[in-house]
Tab-separated table of C-alpha atoms in Angstrom:
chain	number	residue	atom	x	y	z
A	10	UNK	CA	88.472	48.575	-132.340
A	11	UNK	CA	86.208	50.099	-129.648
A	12	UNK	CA	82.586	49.710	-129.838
A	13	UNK	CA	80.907	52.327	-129.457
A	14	UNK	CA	76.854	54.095	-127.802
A	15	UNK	CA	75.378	52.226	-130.389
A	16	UNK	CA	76.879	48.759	-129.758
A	17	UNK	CA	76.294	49.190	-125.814
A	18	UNK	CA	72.674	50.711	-126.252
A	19	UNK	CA	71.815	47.600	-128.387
A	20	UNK	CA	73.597	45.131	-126.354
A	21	UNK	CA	71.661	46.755	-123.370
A	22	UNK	CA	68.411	45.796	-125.325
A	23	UNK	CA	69.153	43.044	-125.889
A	24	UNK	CA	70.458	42.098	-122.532
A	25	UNK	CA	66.645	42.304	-121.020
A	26	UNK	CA	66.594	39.027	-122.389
A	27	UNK	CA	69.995	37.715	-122.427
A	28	UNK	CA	71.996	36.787	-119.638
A	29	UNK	CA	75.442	36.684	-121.893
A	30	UNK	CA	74.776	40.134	-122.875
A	31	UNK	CA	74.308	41.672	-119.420
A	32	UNK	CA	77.223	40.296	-118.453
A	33	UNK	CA	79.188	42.098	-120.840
A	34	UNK	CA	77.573	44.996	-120.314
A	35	UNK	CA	78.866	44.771	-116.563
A	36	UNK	CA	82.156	43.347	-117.331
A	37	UNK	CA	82.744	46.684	-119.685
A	38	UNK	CA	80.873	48.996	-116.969
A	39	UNK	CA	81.585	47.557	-113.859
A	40	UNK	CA	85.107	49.122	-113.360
A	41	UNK	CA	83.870	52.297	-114.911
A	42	UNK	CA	81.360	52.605	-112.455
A	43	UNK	CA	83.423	51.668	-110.069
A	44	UNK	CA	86.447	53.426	-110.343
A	45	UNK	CA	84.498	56.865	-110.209
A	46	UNK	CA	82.539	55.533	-106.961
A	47	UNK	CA	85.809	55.172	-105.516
A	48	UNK	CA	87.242	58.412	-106.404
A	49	UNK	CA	84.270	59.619	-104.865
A	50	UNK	CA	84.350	57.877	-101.495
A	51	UNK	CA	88.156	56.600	-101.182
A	52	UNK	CA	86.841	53.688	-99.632
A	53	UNK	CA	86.931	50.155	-100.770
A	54	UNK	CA	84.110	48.818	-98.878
A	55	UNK	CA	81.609	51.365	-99.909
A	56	UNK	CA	82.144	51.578	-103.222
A	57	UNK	CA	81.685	47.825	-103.409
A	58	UNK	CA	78.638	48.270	-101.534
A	59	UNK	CA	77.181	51.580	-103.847
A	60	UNK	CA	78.533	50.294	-107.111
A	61	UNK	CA	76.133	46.788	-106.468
A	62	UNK	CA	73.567	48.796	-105.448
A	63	UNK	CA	73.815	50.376	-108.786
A	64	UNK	CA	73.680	46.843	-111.250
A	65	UNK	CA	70.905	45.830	-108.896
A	66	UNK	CA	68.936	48.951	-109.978
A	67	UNK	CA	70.348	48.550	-113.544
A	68	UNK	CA	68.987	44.575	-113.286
A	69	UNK	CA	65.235	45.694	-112.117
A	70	UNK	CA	65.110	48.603	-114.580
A	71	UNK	CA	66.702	47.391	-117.644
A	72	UNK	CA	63.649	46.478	-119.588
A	73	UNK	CA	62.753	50.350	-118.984
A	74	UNK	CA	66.042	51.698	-120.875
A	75	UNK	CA	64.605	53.457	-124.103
A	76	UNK	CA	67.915	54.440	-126.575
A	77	UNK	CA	65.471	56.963	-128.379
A	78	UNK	CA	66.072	58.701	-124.528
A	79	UNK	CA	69.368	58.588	-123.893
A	80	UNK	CA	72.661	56.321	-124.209
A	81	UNK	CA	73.428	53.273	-121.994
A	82	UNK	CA	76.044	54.912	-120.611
A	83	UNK	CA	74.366	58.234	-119.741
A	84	UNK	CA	71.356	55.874	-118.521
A	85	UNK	CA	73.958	54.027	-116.361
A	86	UNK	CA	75.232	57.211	-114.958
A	87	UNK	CA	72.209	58.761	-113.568
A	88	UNK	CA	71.477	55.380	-111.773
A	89	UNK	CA	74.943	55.682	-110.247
A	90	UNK	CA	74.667	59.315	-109.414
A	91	UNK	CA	71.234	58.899	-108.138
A	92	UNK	CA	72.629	55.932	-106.307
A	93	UNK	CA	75.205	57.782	-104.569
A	94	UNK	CA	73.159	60.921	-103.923
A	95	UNK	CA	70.565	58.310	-101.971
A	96	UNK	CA	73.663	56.629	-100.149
A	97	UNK	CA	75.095	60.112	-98.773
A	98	UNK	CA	71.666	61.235	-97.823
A	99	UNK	CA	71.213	57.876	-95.864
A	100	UNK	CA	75.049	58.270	-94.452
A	101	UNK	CA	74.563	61.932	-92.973
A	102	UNK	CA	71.461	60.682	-91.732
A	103	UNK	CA	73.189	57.843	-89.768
A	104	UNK	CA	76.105	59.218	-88.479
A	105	UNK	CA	78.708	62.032	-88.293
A	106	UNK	CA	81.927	60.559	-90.221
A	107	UNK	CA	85.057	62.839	-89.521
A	108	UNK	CA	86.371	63.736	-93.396
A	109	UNK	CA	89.725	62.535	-93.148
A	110	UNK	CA	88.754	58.818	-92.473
A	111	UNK	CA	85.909	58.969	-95.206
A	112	UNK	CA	87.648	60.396	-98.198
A	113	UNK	CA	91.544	58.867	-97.383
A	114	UNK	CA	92.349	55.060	-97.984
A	115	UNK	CA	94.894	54.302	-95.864
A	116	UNK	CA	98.704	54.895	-97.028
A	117	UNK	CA	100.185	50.757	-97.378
A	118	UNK	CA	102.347	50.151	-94.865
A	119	UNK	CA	105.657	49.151	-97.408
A	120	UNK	CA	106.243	52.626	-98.267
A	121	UNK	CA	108.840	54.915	-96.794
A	122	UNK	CA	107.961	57.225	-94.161
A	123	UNK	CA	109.290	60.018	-96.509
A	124	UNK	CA	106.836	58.501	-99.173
A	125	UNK	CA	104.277	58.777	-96.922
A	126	UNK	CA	104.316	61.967	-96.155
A	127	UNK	CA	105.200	63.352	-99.537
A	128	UNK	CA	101.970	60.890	-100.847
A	129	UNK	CA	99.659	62.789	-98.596
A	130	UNK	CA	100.785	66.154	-99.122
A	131	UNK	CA	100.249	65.903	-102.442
A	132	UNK	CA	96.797	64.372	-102.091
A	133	UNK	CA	96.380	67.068	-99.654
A	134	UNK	CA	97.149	69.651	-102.302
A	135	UNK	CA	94.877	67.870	-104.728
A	136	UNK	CA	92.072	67.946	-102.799
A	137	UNK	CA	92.691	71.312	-101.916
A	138	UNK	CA	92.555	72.332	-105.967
A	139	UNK	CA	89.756	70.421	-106.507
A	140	UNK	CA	88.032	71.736	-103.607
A	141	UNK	CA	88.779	75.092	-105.445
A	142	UNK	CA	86.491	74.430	-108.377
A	143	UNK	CA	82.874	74.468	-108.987
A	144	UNK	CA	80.630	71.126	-108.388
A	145	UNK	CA	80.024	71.139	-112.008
A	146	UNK	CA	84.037	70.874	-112.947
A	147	UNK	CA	84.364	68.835	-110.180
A	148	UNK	CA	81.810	65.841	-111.443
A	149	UNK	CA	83.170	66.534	-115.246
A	150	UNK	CA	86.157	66.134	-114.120
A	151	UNK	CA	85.432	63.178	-112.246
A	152	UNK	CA	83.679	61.363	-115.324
A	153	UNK	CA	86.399	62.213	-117.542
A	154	UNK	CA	89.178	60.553	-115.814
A	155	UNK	CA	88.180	58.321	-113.457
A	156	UNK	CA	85.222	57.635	-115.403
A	157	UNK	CA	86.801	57.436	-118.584
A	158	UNK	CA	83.858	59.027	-120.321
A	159	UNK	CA	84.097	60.738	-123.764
A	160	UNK	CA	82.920	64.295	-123.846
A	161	UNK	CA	79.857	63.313	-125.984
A	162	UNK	CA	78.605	61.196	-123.084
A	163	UNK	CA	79.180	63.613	-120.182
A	164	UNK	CA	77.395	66.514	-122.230
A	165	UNK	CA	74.449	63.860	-122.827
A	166	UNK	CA	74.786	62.926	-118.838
A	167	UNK	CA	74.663	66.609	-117.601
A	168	UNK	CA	72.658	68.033	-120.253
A	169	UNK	CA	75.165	70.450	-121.982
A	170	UNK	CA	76.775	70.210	-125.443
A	171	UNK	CA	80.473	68.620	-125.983
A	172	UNK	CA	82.148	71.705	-126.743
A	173	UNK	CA	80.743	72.901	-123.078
A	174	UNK	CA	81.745	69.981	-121.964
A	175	UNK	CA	85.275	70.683	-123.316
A	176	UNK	CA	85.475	74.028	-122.489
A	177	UNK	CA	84.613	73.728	-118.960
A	178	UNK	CA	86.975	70.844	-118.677
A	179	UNK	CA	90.122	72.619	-120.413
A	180	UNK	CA	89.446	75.662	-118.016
A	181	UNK	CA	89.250	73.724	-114.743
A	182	UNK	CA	92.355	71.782	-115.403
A	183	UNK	CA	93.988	75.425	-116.529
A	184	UNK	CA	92.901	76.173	-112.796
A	185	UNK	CA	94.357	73.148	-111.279
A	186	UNK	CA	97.567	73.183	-113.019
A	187	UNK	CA	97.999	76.987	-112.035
A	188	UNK	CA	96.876	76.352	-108.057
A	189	UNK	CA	99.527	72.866	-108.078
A	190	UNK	CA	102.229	74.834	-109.947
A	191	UNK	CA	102.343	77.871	-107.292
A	192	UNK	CA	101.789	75.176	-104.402
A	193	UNK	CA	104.841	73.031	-105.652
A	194	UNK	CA	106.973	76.070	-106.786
A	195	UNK	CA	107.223	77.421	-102.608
């Protein structure tokens, strides 16, 4: 049975104290966190480096997490976001990085040439849909699925209702299904 806010914003509690307790709550948040990190940047490296960032702020700061505030897991995902806002201020700062090698992992090497290029026209395509819709449908999407994030806890993370959340969601993948259809159609 899945546990639910109230299990993780206890646990979270309790895991000021309790060393067993934050590890759970990073063994069930960990890949969450970073899986949509990594969707994000497409690059292994930085998302390892952005997603510790984020437990070391979630470390220092858990004894500030207040559940009459917010959920865990909306808590969690403002440190990430902020996280990653802070990283790509520092990034642009640093240096120009040409889009292509930021935001594509590179194709493995045992695929077919014909895989290859039929892999990154598709991702091309993708991109190009996505790029299509609004930041807001973008990041909802983003929490959704590569977050794996319930509507409830997106609305609570954005500050919008679930049905918003829902609505906005169904009508952005409406728009991506219609762009890929036409696209893949030719």
């Amino acid at each position: 049975m899945p546990k639910g806010k109230e299990y993780y914003n206890a646990l979270a509690e309790k895991a000021v104290k309790d060393n067993d307790a934050f590890s759970e709550l990073y063994e069930h948040y960990f890949p969450i966190i970073y899986n949509l990190i990594y969707y994000k940047v497409k690059n292994v490296e930085v998302a390892d480096d952005i997603t510790s960032d984020v437990f070391v702020k979630v470390c220092e700061n858990l004894q500030k997490f207040n559940s009459e505030k917010a959920s865990f897991s909306t808590w969690i995902g403002t440190i990430m976001n902020r996280t990653f806002i802070d990283y790509m201020r520092w990034q642009s700062h640093r240096e120009f990085v040409e889009w292509d090698d930021y935001f594509s992992p590179p194709i493995p090497e045992h695929e077919q040439p014909e895989a290859q290029i039929l892999k990154a026209e598709n991702k091309k395509e993708l991109l190009i849909a996505l790029g299509k819709l609004s930041e807001r449908e973008q990041e909802i999407i983003r929490l959704k699925y590569f977050g794996e994030m319930s509507n409830v806890e997106i609305a609570e993370m954005l500050n919008l209702t679930p049905g918003n959340v829902g609505i906005i969601l169904h009508r952005a993948m409406g728009t991506l299904r219609k762009y890929l259809t036409r696209v893949f159609e030719k």
